[in-house]
Amino acid sequence: MVQKLPWDNLSFGMSSPRDPRLPPGQRWVEELIEYSAGGRPAIDEKEWRFAVDGRVAKPLSFSWEEFQSLPHVDLTVDFHCVTTWSIKDSPWRGVRLNDLLTMADVHPVARFVFAECYGGYTTNFPLETARRPDVLLADGYRGKPLPRMFGGPLRLVVPPLYAYKSAKWVNRITLLEEDRLGFWEENGYSNHADPWKEQRHTADDRR
Ligand SMILES: Nc1nc2c(c(=O)[nH]1)N[C@H]1C(S)=C(S)[C@@H](COP(=O)(O)O)O[C@H]1N2
Ligand SMILES: [Mo]
């Protein structure tokens, strides 16, 4: 626990008071910085599929057209990468993951989600997070179709956690009883990934 001191919110000289929307150790940047552990997979819209499976009563599978017909929402959120950049008010459009979980009728034993992507990237987070209204399957960004470099045609946007949980080129979400670590979670990055607790590395999960 870091103790709050009375002078923490005062400014001295040129320094400005802490921005309450900026998590510790982060700085604002103007635009997403492209990150990919495995190139930029190209997916033909005719071949594209997205599935929700595992511990659900009604497994789902969508073609691109079927996914387009789902109710979409516009959502503006702050987005934080573990490498210390953050974006304020990033404007996404997509389908709420919670809506798909409701359609799939998640079994009460399920507690985690595991996301798999075209290109092989994986990540994981708790079902409780997946149900939040700000967690999207985004196919739009800044009023346009989501560009391939930023995960198009479809990516996760999980604003409450560091951005490595926001799987790009996502094609499957599996509901699990037991947690299963994804790519960065297996390679030294925090499983919990809460920017407000500054959980960057595996060891930070103790706080
Ligand atoms: N499929 C896939 N998704 C991914 C990644 C990746 O390497 N592959 N990198 C993650 C990381 S570390 C970050 S910071 C964000 C970056 O999103 P951006 O490239 O749109 O800025 O995507 C996340 N999603
Ligand atoms: Mo990242």
PDB file of C-alpha atoms and ligand atoms in Angstrom:
ATOM      1  CA  MET A   1       0.000   0.000   0.000  1.00  0.00           C
ATOM      2  CA  VAL A   2       1.290   3.420  -0.938  1.00  0.00           C
ATOM      3  CA  GLN A   3       0.259   5.939   1.691  1.00  0.00           C
ATOM      4  CA  LYS A   4      -1.413   9.125   0.445  1.00  0.00           C
ATOM      5  CA  LEU A   5       0.429  12.163   1.699  1.00  0.00           C
ATOM      6  CA  PRO A   6      -1.291  15.549   2.097  1.00  0.00           C
ATOM      7  CA  TRP A   7       0.979  17.215  -0.492  1.00  0.00           C
ATOM      8  CA  ASP A   8       0.386  14.537  -3.189  1.00  0.00           C
ATOM      9  CA  ASN A   9      -2.226  16.652  -4.951  1.00  0.00           C
ATOM     10  CA  LEU A  10      -0.358  19.944  -4.771  1.00  0.00           C
ATOM     11  CA  SER A  11       1.644  21.231  -7.704  1.00  0.00           C
ATOM     12  CA  PHE A  12       5.105  22.734  -7.529  1.00  0.00           C
ATOM     13  CA  GLY A  13       6.609  24.989 -10.170  1.00  0.00           C
ATOM     14  CA  MET A  14       5.944  23.610 -13.659  1.00  0.00           C
ATOM     15  CA  SER A  15       4.521  20.269 -12.579  1.00  0.00           C
ATOM     16  CA  SER A  16       0.759  19.869 -12.756  1.00  0.00           C
ATOM     17  CA  PRO A  17      -1.563  18.060 -10.360  1.00  0.00           C
ATOM     18  CA  ARG A  18      -2.102  14.374 -10.992  1.00  0.00           C
ATOM     19  CA  ASP A  19      -4.752  13.662 -13.611  1.00  0.00           C
ATOM     20  CA  PRO A  20      -7.323  11.501 -11.815  1.00  0.00           C
ATOM     21  CA  ARG A  21      -8.011   9.598 -15.061  1.00  0.00           C
ATOM     22  CA  LEU A  22      -4.362   8.625 -15.549  1.00  0.00           C
ATOM     23  CA  PRO A  23      -3.281   5.444 -13.689  1.00  0.00           C
ATOM     24  CA  PRO A  24       0.072   5.493 -11.863  1.00  0.00           C
ATOM     25  CA  GLY A  25       3.162   5.342 -14.085  1.00  0.00           C
ATOM     26  CA  GLN A  26       1.204   6.103 -17.292  1.00  0.00           C
ATOM     27  CA  ARG A  27       1.395   9.029 -19.764  1.00  0.00           C
ATOM     28  CA  TRP A  28      -1.187  10.180 -22.325  1.00  0.00           C
ATOM     29  CA  VAL A  29      -0.491   9.656 -26.046  1.00  0.00           C
ATOM     30  CA  GLU A  30      -2.597  10.837 -28.998  1.00  0.00           C
ATOM     31  CA  GLU A  31      -3.182   7.557 -30.822  1.00  0.00           C
ATOM     32  CA  LEU A  32      -2.954   3.796 -30.346  1.00  0.00           C
ATOM     33  CA  ILE A  33       0.553   2.415 -30.768  1.00  0.00           C
ATOM     34  CA  GLU A  34       0.487  -0.770 -32.809  1.00  0.00           C
ATOM     35  CA  TYR A  35       1.605  -3.869 -30.913  1.00  0.00           C
ATOM     36  CA  SER A  36       1.570  -7.415 -32.169  1.00  0.00           C
ATOM     37  CA  ALA A  37       3.410 -10.483 -30.953  1.00  0.00           C
ATOM     38  CA  GLY A  38       2.827 -12.193 -34.301  1.00  0.00           C
ATOM     39  CA  GLY A  39       2.459 -10.009 -37.393  1.00  0.00           C
ATOM     40  CA  ARG A  40      -0.836  -8.729 -38.788  1.00  0.00           C
ATOM     41  CA  PRO A  41      -2.985 -11.708 -39.763  1.00  0.00           C
ATOM     42  CA  ALA A  42      -5.138 -11.112 -42.855  1.00  0.00           C
ATOM     43  CA  ILE A  43      -8.570 -12.693 -42.637  1.00  0.00           C
ATOM     44  CA  ASP A  44     -10.916 -13.056 -45.597  1.00  0.00           C
ATOM     45  CA  GLU A  45     -14.386 -11.827 -44.574  1.00  0.00           C
ATOM     46  CA  LYS A  46     -15.954 -14.866 -46.239  1.00  0.00           C
ATOM     47  CA  GLU A  47     -13.836 -17.241 -44.142  1.00  0.00           C
ATOM     48  CA  TRP A  48     -14.063 -15.241 -40.912  1.00  0.00           C
ATOM     49  CA  ARG A  49     -15.784 -16.878 -37.925  1.00  0.00           C
ATOM     50  CA  PHE A  50     -16.247 -15.881 -34.332  1.00  0.00           C
ATOM     51  CA  ALA A  51     -17.334 -18.395 -31.676  1.00  0.00           C
ATOM     52  CA  VAL A  52     -18.366 -18.402 -28.024  1.00  0.00           C
ATOM     53  CA  ASP A  53     -18.046 -21.869 -26.496  1.00  0.00           C
ATOM     54  CA  GLY A  54     -16.940 -23.891 -23.457  1.00  0.00           C
ATOM     55  CA  ARG A  55     -19.182 -23.849 -20.382  1.00  0.00           C
ATOM     56  CA  VAL A  56     -22.280 -22.435 -22.090  1.00  0.00           C
ATOM     57  CA  ALA A  57     -25.715 -23.947 -22.748  1.00  0.00           C
ATOM     58  CA  LYS A  58     -25.875 -22.514 -26.292  1.00  0.00           C
ATOM     59  CA  PRO A  59     -22.533 -22.302 -28.102  1.00  0.00           C
ATOM     60  CA  LEU A  60     -22.489 -19.450 -30.643  1.00  0.00           C
ATOM     61  CA  SER A  61     -20.787 -19.169 -34.015  1.00  0.00           C
ATOM     62  CA  PHE A  62     -21.061 -16.156 -36.328  1.00  0.00           C
ATOM     63  CA  SER A  63     -20.200 -15.382 -39.907  1.00  0.00           C
ATOM     64  CA  TRP A  64     -19.164 -11.764 -40.595  1.00  0.00           C
ATOM     65  CA  GLU A  65     -22.702 -10.910 -41.805  1.00  0.00           C
ATOM     66  CA  GLU A  66     -24.314 -12.531 -38.778  1.00  0.00           C
ATOM     67  CA  PHE A  67     -22.027 -10.598 -36.444  1.00  0.00           C
ATOM     68  CA  GLN A  68     -22.908  -7.319 -38.197  1.00  0.00           C
ATOM     69  CA  SER A  69     -26.603  -7.914 -37.493  1.00  0.00           C
ATOM     70  CA  LEU A  70     -26.042  -7.955 -33.690  1.00  0.00           C
ATOM     71  CA  PRO A  71     -26.930  -4.785 -31.741  1.00  0.00           C
ATOM     72  CA  HIS A  72     -23.935  -2.420 -31.695  1.00  0.00           C
ATOM     73  CA  VAL A  73     -23.077   0.351 -29.235  1.00  0.00           C
ATOM     74  CA  ASP A  74     -20.697   3.315 -29.376  1.00  0.00           C
ATOM     75  CA  LEU A  75     -18.404   3.641 -26.399  1.00  0.00           C
ATOM     76  CA  THR A  76     -15.678   6.154 -25.539  1.00  0.00           C
ATOM     77  CA  VAL A  77     -13.132   4.843 -23.047  1.00  0.00           C
ATOM     78  CA  ASP A  78      -9.622   5.366 -21.695  1.00  0.00           C
ATOM     79  CA  PHE A  79      -7.233   2.599 -22.738  1.00  0.00           C
ATOM     80  CA  HIS A  80      -3.961   1.770 -20.939  1.00  0.00           C
ATOM     81  CA  CYS A  81      -0.985  -0.225 -22.258  1.00  0.00           C
ATOM     82  CA  VAL A  82       1.420  -1.861 -19.810  1.00  0.00           C
ATOM     83  CA  THR A  83       4.358  -0.208 -21.636  1.00  0.00           C
ATOM     84  CA  THR A  84       3.099   3.083 -20.030  1.00  0.00           C
ATOM     85  CA  TRP A  85       1.076   4.780 -22.779  1.00  0.00           C
ATOM     86  CA  SER A  86      -2.594   5.578 -22.312  1.00  0.00           C
ATOM     87  CA  ILE A  87      -5.234   7.041 -24.604  1.00  0.00           C
ATOM     88  CA  LYS A  88      -7.977   9.276 -23.313  1.00  0.00           C
ATOM     89  CA  ASP A  89     -11.452   8.987 -24.887  1.00  0.00           C
ATOM     90  CA  SER A  90     -10.787   6.324 -27.516  1.00  0.00           C
ATOM     91  CA  PRO A  91     -14.010   5.982 -29.553  1.00  0.00           C
ATOM     92  CA  TRP A  92     -14.976   2.359 -30.265  1.00  0.00           C
ATOM     93  CA  ARG A  93     -18.046   0.741 -31.762  1.00  0.00           C
ATOM     94  CA  GLY A  94     -18.966  -2.877 -31.196  1.00  0.00           C
ATOM     95  CA  VAL A  95     -21.037  -5.535 -29.497  1.00  0.00           C
ATOM     96  CA  ARG A  96     -21.041  -5.865 -25.730  1.00  0.00           C
ATOM     97  CA  LEU A  97     -19.386  -9.130 -24.705  1.00  0.00           C
ATOM     98  CA  ASN A  98     -22.023  -9.387 -21.972  1.00  0.00           C
ATOM     99  CA  ASP A  99     -24.784  -9.492 -24.624  1.00  0.00           C
ATOM    100  CA  LEU A 100     -23.097 -12.495 -26.259  1.00  0.00           C
ATOM    101  CA  LEU A 101     -22.625 -14.184 -22.880  1.00  0.00           C
ATOM    102  CA  THR A 102     -26.350 -13.749 -22.224  1.00  0.00           C
ATOM    103  CA  MET A 103     -27.175 -15.238 -25.654  1.00  0.00           C
ATOM    104  CA  ALA A 104     -24.841 -18.171 -24.986  1.00  0.00           C
ATOM    105  CA  ASP A 105     -26.430 -18.807 -21.573  1.00  0.00           C
ATOM    106  CA  VAL A 106     -23.267 -19.191 -19.491  1.00  0.00           C
ATOM    107  CA  HIS A 107     -23.224 -22.159 -17.103  1.00  0.00           C
ATOM    108  CA  PRO A 108     -23.078 -21.100 -13.425  1.00  0.00           C
ATOM    109  CA  VAL A 109     -19.765 -22.969 -12.925  1.00  0.00           C
ATOM    110  CA  ALA A 110     -17.952 -20.726 -15.441  1.00  0.00           C
ATOM    111  CA  ARG A 111     -15.660 -18.132 -13.843  1.00  0.00           C
ATOM    112  CA  PHE A 112     -13.119 -17.167 -16.525  1.00  0.00           C
ATOM    113  CA  VAL A 113     -12.908 -16.374 -20.221  1.00  0.00           C
ATOM    114  CA  PHE A 114     -10.088 -17.377 -22.558  1.00  0.00           C
ATOM    115  CA  ALA A 115      -9.745 -15.526 -25.880  1.00  0.00           C
ATOM    116  CA  GLU A 116      -8.051 -16.956 -28.973  1.00  0.00           C
ATOM    117  CA  CYS A 117      -7.079 -14.994 -32.063  1.00  0.00           C
ATOM    118  CA  TYR A 118      -6.236 -15.427 -35.694  1.00  0.00           C
ATOM    119  CA  GLY A 119      -2.435 -15.519 -35.631  1.00  0.00           C
ATOM    120  CA  GLY A 120      -2.311 -17.527 -32.393  1.00  0.00           C
ATOM    121  CA  TYR A 121      -2.334 -14.834 -29.669  1.00  0.00           C
ATOM    122  CA  THR A 122      -4.289 -15.673 -26.508  1.00  0.00           C
ATOM    123  CA  THR A 123      -5.342 -13.893 -23.326  1.00  0.00           C
ATOM    124  CA  ASN A 124      -7.631 -14.476 -20.336  1.00  0.00           C
ATOM    125  CA  PHE A 125      -9.648 -12.580 -17.716  1.00  0.00           C
ATOM    126  CA  PRO A 126     -12.389 -13.197 -15.144  1.00  0.00           C
ATOM    127  CA  LEU A 127     -16.029 -13.616 -16.203  1.00  0.00           C
ATOM    128  CA  GLU A 128     -16.863 -10.788 -13.796  1.00  0.00           C
ATOM    129  CA  THR A 129     -14.779  -8.441 -15.963  1.00  0.00           C
ATOM    130  CA  ALA A 130     -16.232  -9.875 -19.185  1.00  0.00           C
ATOM    131  CA  ARG A 131     -19.712  -8.924 -17.961  1.00  0.00           C
ATOM    132  CA  ARG A 132     -18.866  -5.241 -17.503  1.00  0.00           C
ATOM    133  CA  PRO A 133     -20.818  -2.909 -19.803  1.00  0.00           C
ATOM    134  CA  ASP A 134     -17.601  -1.275 -21.108  1.00  0.00           C
ATOM    135  CA  VAL A 135     -16.127  -4.555 -22.437  1.00  0.00           C
ATOM    136  CA  LEU A 136     -16.665  -4.716 -26.201  1.00  0.00           C
ATOM    137  CA  LEU A 137     -16.049  -6.832 -29.246  1.00  0.00           C
ATOM    138  CA  ALA A 138     -15.112  -3.868 -31.410  1.00  0.00           C
ATOM    139  CA  ASP A 139     -15.404  -3.711 -35.186  1.00  0.00           C
ATOM    140  CA  GLY A 140     -15.363   0.090 -35.401  1.00  0.00           C
ATOM    141  CA  TYR A 141     -12.877   2.779 -34.349  1.00  0.00           C
ATOM    142  CA  ARG A 142     -13.079   6.571 -34.820  1.00  0.00           C
ATOM    143  CA  GLY A 143     -16.249   6.214 -36.899  1.00  0.00           C
ATOM    144  CA  LYS A 144     -14.726   3.764 -39.404  1.00  0.00           C
ATOM    145  CA  PRO A 145     -14.347  -0.006 -39.721  1.00  0.00           C
ATOM    146  CA  LEU A 146     -11.588  -1.160 -37.354  1.00  0.00           C
ATOM    147  CA  PRO A 147      -8.283  -1.088 -39.310  1.00  0.00           C
ATOM    148  CA  ARG A 148      -6.387  -4.343 -39.571  1.00  0.00           C
ATOM    149  CA  MET A 149      -3.344  -2.912 -37.737  1.00  0.00           C
ATOM    150  CA  PHE A 150      -5.538  -2.270 -34.694  1.00  0.00           C
ATOM    151  CA  GLY A 151      -7.131  -5.750 -34.765  1.00  0.00           C
ATOM    152  CA  GLY A 152      -9.723  -5.570 -37.542  1.00  0.00           C
ATOM    153  CA  PRO A 153     -12.086  -7.013 -38.428  1.00  0.00           C
ATOM    154  CA  LEU A 154     -12.818  -7.733 -34.738  1.00  0.00           C
ATOM    155  CA  ARG A 155     -10.998  -7.252 -31.434  1.00  0.00           C
ATOM    156  CA  LEU A 156     -11.702  -7.197 -27.741  1.00  0.00           C
ATOM    157  CA  VAL A 157     -11.610  -3.879 -25.898  1.00  0.00           C
ATOM    158  CA  VAL A 158     -11.240  -4.427 -22.142  1.00  0.00           C
ATOM    159  CA  PRO A 159     -10.716  -0.905 -20.761  1.00  0.00           C
ATOM    160  CA  PRO A 160     -10.472  -1.809 -17.053  1.00  0.00           C
ATOM    161  CA  LEU A 161      -7.320  -3.918 -17.661  1.00  0.00           C
ATOM    162  CA  TYR A 162      -3.963  -3.297 -19.394  1.00  0.00           C
ATOM    163  CA  ALA A 163      -4.342  -3.506 -23.158  1.00  0.00           C
ATOM    164  CA  TYR A 164      -2.740  -6.952 -23.605  1.00  0.00           C
ATOM    165  CA  LYS A 165      -6.133  -8.287 -22.463  1.00  0.00           C
ATOM    166  CA  SER A 166      -7.723  -6.560 -25.497  1.00  0.00           C
ATOM    167  CA  ALA A 167      -7.106  -9.367 -27.981  1.00  0.00           C
ATOM    168  CA  LYS A 168      -6.888  -8.239 -31.618  1.00  0.00           C
ATOM    169  CA  TRP A 169      -8.174 -10.399 -34.523  1.00  0.00           C
ATOM    170  CA  VAL A 170     -10.175 -12.380 -31.958  1.00  0.00           C
ATOM    171  CA  ASN A 171     -11.991 -15.473 -33.204  1.00  0.00           C
ATOM    172  CA  ARG A 172     -13.003 -17.489 -30.162  1.00  0.00           C
ATOM    173  CA  ILE A 173     -14.013 -16.904 -26.554  1.00  0.00           C
ATOM    174  CA  THR A 174     -14.212 -19.952 -24.303  1.00  0.00           C
ATOM    175  CA  LEU A 175     -15.909 -20.024 -20.901  1.00  0.00           C
ATOM    176  CA  LEU A 176     -13.865 -21.925 -18.304  1.00  0.00           C
ATOM    177  CA  GLU A 177     -14.258 -23.115 -14.721  1.00  0.00           C
ATOM    178  CA  GLU A 178     -10.524 -22.778 -14.039  1.00  0.00           C
ATOM    179  CA  ASP A 179      -8.324 -19.889 -15.140  1.00  0.00           C
ATOM    180  CA  ARG A 180      -5.978 -20.553 -18.047  1.00  0.00           C
ATOM    181  CA  LEU A 181      -3.096 -18.159 -18.784  1.00  0.00           C
ATOM    182  CA  GLY A 182      -2.746 -16.488 -22.170  1.00  0.00           C
ATOM    183  CA  PHE A 183       0.403 -15.541 -24.070  1.00  0.00           C
ATOM    184  CA  TRP A 184       1.705 -12.566 -22.046  1.00  0.00           C
ATOM    185  CA  GLU A 185       0.280 -13.924 -18.800  1.00  0.00           C
ATOM    186  CA  GLU A 186       2.507 -17.008 -19.294  1.00  0.00           C
ATOM    187  CA  ASN A 187       5.470 -14.831 -20.158  1.00  0.00           C
ATOM    188  CA  GLY A 188       5.897 -12.710 -17.051  1.00  0.00           C
ATOM    189  CA  TYR A 189       3.065 -10.189 -17.356  1.00  0.00           C
ATOM    190  CA  SER A 190       0.445  -9.827 -14.639  1.00  0.00           C
ATOM    191  CA  ASN A 191      -2.608 -12.043 -14.839  1.00  0.00           C
ATOM    192  CA  HIS A 192      -4.798  -9.465 -13.042  1.00  0.00           C
ATOM    193  CA  ALA A 193      -3.459  -6.480 -15.045  1.00  0.00           C
ATOM    194  CA  ASP A 194      -5.240  -3.729 -13.095  1.00  0.00           C
ATOM    195  CA  PRO A 195      -3.686  -0.380 -14.169  1.00  0.00           C
ATOM    196  CA  TRP A 196      -4.910   1.327 -10.974  1.00  0.00           C
ATOM    197  CA  LYS A 197      -2.955  -1.191  -8.869  1.00  0.00           C
ATOM    198  CA  GLU A 198      -0.076  -1.002 -11.347  1.00  0.00           C
ATOM    199  CA  GLN A 199      -0.092  -4.780 -11.806  1.00  0.00           C
ATOM    200  CA  ARG A 200       2.380  -5.005 -14.686  1.00  0.00           C
ATOM    201  CA  HIS A 201       4.344  -8.160 -13.891  1.00  0.00           C
ATOM    202  CA  THR A 202       3.448 -11.539 -12.385  1.00  0.00           C
ATOM    203  CA  ALA A 203       4.876 -10.530  -8.993  1.00  0.00           C
ATOM    204  CA  ASP A 204       2.493  -7.517  -8.843  1.00  0.00           C
ATOM    205  CA  ASP A 205      -0.503  -9.873  -8.632  1.00  0.00           C
ATOM    206  CA  ARG A 206       0.167 -10.143  -4.913  1.00  0.00           C
ATOM    207  CA  ARG A 207      -0.910  -6.539  -4.408  1.00  0.00           C
TER     208      ARG A 207
HETATM  209  N1  LIG B   1      -3.813 -10.801 -31.372  1.00  0.00           N
HETATM  210  C1  LIG B   1      -3.108  -9.925 -30.633  1.00  0.00           C
HETATM  211  N2  LIG B   1      -3.777  -9.065 -29.855  1.00  0.00           N
HETATM  212  C2  LIG B   1      -3.084  -8.184 -29.089  1.00  0.00           C
HETATM  213  C3  LIG B   1      -1.684  -8.157 -29.084  1.00  0.00           C
HETATM  214  C4  LIG B   1      -1.010  -9.088 -29.903  1.00  0.00           C
HETATM  215  O1  LIG B   1       0.227  -9.150 -29.936  1.00  0.00           O
HETATM  216  N3  LIG B   1      -1.756  -9.947 -30.674  1.00  0.00           N
HETATM  217  N4  LIG B   1      -1.006  -7.244 -28.309  1.00  0.00           N
HETATM  218  C5  LIG B   1      -1.728  -6.667 -27.176  1.00  0.00           C
HETATM  219  C6  LIG B   1      -1.054  -5.512 -26.626  1.00  0.00           C
HETATM  220  S1  LIG B   1       0.370  -5.810 -25.730  1.00  0.00           S
HETATM  221  C7  LIG B   1      -1.533  -4.242 -26.750  1.00  0.00           C
HETATM  222  S2  LIG B   1      -0.810  -2.894 -26.012  1.00  0.00           S
HETATM  223  C8  LIG B   1      -2.708  -3.961 -27.594  1.00  0.00           C
HETATM  224  C9  LIG B   1      -2.334  -2.898 -28.592  1.00  0.00           C
HETATM  225  O2  LIG B   1      -3.412  -2.566 -29.405  1.00  0.00           O
HETATM  226  P1  LIG B   1      -3.117  -1.639 -30.659  1.00  0.00           P
HETATM  227  O3  LIG B   1      -2.080  -2.353 -31.496  1.00  0.00           O
HETATM  228  O4  LIG B   1      -4.416  -1.487 -31.324  1.00  0.00           O
HETATM  229  O5  LIG B   1      -2.569  -0.354 -30.094  1.00  0.00           O
HETATM  230  O6  LIG B   1      -3.168  -5.119 -28.294  1.00  0.00           O
HETATM  231  C10 LIG B   1      -3.161  -6.292 -27.534  1.00  0.00           C
HETATM  232  N5  LIG B   1      -3.795  -7.309 -28.329  1.00  0.00           N
HETATM  233 MO    MO B   2       0.732  -3.744 -24.588  1.00  0.00          MO
END
